Coordinates of C-alpha atoms and ligand atoms in Angstrom, one line a residue:
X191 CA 116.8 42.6 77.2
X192 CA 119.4 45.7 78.5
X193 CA 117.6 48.6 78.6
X194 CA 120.8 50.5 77.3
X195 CA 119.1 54.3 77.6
X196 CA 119.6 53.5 80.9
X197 CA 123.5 53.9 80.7
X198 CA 123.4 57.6 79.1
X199 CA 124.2 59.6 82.1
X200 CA 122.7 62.5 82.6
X201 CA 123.6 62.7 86.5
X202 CA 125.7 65.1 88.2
X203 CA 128.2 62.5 88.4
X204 CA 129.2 62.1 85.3
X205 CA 130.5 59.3 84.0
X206 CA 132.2 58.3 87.2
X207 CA 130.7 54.7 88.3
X208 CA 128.9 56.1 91.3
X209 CA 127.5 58.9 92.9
X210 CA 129.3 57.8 96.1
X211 CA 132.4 58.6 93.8
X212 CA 131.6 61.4 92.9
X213 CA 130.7 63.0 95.9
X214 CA 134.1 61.7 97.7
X215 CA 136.2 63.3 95.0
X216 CA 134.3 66.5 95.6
X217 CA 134.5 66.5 99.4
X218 CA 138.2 65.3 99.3
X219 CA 140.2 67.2 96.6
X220 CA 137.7 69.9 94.8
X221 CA 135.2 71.8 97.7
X222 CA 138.2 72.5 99.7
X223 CA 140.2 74.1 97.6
X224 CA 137.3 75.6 95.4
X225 CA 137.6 79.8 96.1
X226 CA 134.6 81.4 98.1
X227 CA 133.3 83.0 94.8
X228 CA 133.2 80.3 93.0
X229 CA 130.9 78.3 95.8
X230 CA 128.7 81.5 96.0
X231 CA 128.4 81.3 92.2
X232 CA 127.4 77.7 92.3
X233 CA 124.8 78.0 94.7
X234 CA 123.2 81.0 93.2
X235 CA 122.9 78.8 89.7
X236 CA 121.5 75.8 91.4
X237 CA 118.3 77.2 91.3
X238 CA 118.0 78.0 88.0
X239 CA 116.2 75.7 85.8
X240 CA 119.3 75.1 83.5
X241 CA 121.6 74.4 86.7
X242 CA 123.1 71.4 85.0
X243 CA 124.8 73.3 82.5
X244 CA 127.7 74.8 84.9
X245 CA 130.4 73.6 84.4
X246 CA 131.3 70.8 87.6
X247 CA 134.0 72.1 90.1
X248 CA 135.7 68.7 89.6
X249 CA 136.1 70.1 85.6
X250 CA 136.9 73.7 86.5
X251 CA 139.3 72.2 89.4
X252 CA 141.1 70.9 86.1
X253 CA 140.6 74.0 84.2
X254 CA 142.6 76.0 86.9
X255 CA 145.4 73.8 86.6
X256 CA 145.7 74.1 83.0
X257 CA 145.4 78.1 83.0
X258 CA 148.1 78.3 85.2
X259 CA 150.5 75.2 83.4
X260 CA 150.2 77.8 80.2
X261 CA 151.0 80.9 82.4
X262 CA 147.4 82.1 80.5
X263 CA 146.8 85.5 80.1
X264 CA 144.1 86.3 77.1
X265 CA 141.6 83.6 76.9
X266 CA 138.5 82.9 75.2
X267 CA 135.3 81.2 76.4
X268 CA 132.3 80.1 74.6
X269 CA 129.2 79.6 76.3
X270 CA 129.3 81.6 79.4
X271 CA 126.0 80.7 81.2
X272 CA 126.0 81.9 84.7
X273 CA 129.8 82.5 84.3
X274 CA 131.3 79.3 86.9
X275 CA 134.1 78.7 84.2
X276 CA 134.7 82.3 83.4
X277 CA 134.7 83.5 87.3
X278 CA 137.1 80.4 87.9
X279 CA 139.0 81.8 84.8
X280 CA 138.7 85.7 86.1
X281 CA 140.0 84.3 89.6
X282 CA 143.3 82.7 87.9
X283 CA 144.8 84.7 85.1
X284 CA 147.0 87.8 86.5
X285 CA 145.3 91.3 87.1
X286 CA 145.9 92.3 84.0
X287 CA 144.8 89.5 81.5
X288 CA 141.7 89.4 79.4
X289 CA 138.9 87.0 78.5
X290 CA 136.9 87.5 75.6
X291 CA 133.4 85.9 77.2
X292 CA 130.9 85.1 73.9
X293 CA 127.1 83.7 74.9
X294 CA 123.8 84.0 73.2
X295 CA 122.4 85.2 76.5
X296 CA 122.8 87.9 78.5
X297 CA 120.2 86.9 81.4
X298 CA 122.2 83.9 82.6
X299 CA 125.0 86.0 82.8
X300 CA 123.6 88.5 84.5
X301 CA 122.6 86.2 87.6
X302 CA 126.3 85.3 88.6
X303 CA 127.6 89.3 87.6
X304 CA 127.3 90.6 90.9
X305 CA 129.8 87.9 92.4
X306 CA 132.2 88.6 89.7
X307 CA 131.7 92.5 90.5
X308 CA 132.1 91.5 94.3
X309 CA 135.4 89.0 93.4
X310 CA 136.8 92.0 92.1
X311 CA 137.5 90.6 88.9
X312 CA 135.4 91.9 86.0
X313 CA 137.7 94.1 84.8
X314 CA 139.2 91.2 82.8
X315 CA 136.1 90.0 81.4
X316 CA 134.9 91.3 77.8
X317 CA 131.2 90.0 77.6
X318 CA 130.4 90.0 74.2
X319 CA 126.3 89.0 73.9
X320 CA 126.4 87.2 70.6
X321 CA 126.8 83.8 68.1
X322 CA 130.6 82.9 68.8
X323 CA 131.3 82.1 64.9
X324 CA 131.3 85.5 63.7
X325 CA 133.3 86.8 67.0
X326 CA 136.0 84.8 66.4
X327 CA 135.9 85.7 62.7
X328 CA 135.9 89.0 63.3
X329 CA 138.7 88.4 65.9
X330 CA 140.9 87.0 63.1
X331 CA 140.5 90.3 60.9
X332 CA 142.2 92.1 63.7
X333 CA 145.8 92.0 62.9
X334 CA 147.8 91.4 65.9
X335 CA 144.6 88.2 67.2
X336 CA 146.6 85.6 65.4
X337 CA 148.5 83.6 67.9
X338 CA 147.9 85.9 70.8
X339 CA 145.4 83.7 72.8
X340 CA 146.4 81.4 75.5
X341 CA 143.8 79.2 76.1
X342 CA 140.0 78.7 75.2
X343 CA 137.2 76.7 76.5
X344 CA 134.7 75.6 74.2
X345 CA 131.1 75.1 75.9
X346 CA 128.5 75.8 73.9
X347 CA 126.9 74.5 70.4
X348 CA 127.9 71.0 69.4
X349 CA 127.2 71.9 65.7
X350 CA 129.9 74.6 65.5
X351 CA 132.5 72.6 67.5
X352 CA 135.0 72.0 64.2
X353 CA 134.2 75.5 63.2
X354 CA 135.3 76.7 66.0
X355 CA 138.8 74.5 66.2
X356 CA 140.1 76.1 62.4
X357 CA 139.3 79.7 64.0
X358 CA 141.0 78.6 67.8
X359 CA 144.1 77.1 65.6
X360 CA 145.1 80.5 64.3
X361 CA 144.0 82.5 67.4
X362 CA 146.0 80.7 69.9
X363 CA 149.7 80.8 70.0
X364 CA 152.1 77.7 69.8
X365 CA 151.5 75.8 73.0
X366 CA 148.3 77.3 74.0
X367 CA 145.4 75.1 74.7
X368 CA 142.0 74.7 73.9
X369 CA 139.5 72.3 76.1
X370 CA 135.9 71.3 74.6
X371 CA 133.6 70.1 77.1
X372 CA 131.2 67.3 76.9
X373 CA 133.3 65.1 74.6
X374 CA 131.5 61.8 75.6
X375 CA 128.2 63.4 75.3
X376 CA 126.5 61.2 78.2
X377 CA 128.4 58.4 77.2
X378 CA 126.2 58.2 73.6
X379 CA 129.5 58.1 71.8
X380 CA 129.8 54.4 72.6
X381 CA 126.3 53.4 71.9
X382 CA 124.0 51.9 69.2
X383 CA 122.3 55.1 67.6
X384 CA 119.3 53.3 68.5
X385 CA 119.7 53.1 71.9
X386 CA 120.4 57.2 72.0
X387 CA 117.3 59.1 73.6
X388 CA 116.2 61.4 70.3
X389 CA 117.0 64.8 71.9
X390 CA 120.8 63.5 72.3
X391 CA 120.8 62.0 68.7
X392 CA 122.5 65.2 66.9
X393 CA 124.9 65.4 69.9
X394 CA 125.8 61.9 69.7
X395 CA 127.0 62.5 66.1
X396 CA 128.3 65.9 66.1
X397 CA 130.9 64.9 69.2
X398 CA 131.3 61.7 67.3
X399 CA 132.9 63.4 64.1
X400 CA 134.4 66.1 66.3
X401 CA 136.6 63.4 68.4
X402 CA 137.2 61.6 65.2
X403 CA 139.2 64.6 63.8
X404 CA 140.8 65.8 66.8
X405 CA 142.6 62.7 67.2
X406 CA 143.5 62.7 63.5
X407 CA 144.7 66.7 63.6
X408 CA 148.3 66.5 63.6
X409 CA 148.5 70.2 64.3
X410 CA 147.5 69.3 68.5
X411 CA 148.6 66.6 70.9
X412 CA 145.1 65.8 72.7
X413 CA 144.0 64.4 76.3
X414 CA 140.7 63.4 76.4
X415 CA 139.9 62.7 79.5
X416 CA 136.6 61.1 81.1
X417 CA 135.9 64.1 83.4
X418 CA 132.4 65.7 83.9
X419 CA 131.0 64.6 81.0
X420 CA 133.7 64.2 78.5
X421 CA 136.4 66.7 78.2
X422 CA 138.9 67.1 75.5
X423 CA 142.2 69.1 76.1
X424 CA 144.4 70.1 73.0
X425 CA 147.6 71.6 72.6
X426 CA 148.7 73.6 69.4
X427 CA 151.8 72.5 68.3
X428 CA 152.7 74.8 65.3
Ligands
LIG65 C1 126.7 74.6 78.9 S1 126.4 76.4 79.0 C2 127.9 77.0 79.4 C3 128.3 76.8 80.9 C4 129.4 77.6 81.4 N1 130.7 77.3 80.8 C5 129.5 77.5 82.9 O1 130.6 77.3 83.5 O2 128.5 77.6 83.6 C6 126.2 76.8 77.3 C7 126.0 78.3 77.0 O3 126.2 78.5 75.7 C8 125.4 79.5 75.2 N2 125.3 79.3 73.7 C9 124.6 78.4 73.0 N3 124.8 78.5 71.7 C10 125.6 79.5 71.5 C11 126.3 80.1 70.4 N4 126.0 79.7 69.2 N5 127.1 81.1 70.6 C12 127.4 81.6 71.8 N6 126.8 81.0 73.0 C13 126.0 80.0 72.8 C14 124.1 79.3 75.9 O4 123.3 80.5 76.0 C15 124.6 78.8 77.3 O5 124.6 79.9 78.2

């Protein structure tokens, strides 16, 4: 019988049918064009136990794209880690923008700070060491937040994912986008529960209900597109 664990990926590939792929898309279209920074960042975090949890340059090649299409200027992102996507984010917004960083950790960001320093950049970055849920809460209570975010990336506790989209609705304007990452958790989303390793189990179910209602939320047009690991772009629409 199919061992069917075998098809949750958990290589740096993705979901992408080979590594070969993978790699040729990276050499091709993504390390040339990725900014010095950004590889310096990358290769400082690859050492780090965690390293898998940066976001891929293939993703953040995407990201760029989509910060520019919206002309972002204040952006949120939770789950900063090491800081690839908010260094990719620093490096695109204009000189004056802001991004309102939230992460549990302060360590992990600590290891890719002295590249942002160097990038000249961290004056647009407002680290803020906590839970995202009651940042963005208290975001809300400030009077002029409503609608006055661009864009946010969403990287960090499954659990809170929905949570997260009612609070993003009302703090980005009209047209602005929000992109969750790992929207195919591993691929788990397609699979018998009991073929799911147990550590991915409340994963599986959590992006499960989370892709269920974003593509029945009438208030966003969606993409979700199999890059990286599953990534799920929405646009506000009123
Ligand atoms: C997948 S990593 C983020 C990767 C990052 N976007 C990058 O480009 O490297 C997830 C991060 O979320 C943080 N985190 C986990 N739960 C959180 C929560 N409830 N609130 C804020 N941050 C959280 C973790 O500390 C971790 O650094």
């Amino acid at each position: 019988m199919e061992d069917k664990t075998k098809k949750v990926s958990t290589s740096s590939k993705g979901l992408l049918q080979s590594e070969e792929l993978y790699e040729y898309l990276l050499e091709t279209s993504v390390y040339p064009r990725e900014p010095k920074p950004l590889k310096e960042l990358r290769a400082v975090t690859a050492t780090h136990p965690r390293a898998m949890m940066g976001t891929s340059p293939d993703s953040g090649q995407l990201m760029a794209m989509l910060l520019t299409l919206v002309n972002a200027k204040r952006t949120i992102e939770i789950g900063v880690f090491t800081g690839y996507s908010l260094l990719l984010t620093a490096l695109t917004i204009p000189d004056d923008g802001k991004i309102t960083a939230i992460d549990l950790n302060w360590d992990t960001y600590e290891i890719g700070l002295p590249i942002i320093k160097k990038a000249g950049v961290e004056h647009k970055i407002n680290f803020i060491q906590s839970e995202a849920l009651p940042v963005l809460d208290k975001l809300l209570e400030t009077s002029d937040s409503e609608g006055s975010f661009d864009f946010a990336f969403v990287d960090a506790d499954k659990i809170n994912y929905l949570n997260y989209h009612e609070r993003l609705l009302k703090l980005l304007r009209v047209g602005g986008i929000v992109v969750y990452d790992n929207t195919l958790w591993g691929g788990t989303v397609a699979m018998p529960e009991e073929s799911v390793p147990e550590w991915m189990k409340p994963g599986q179910h959590y992006t499960i209900e989370l892709n269920k209602s974003l593509a029945a939320d009438p208030r966003i047009q969606i993409s979700h597109a199999p890059l990286g690991d599953g990534i799920t772009i929405c646009k506000r629409l009123y």
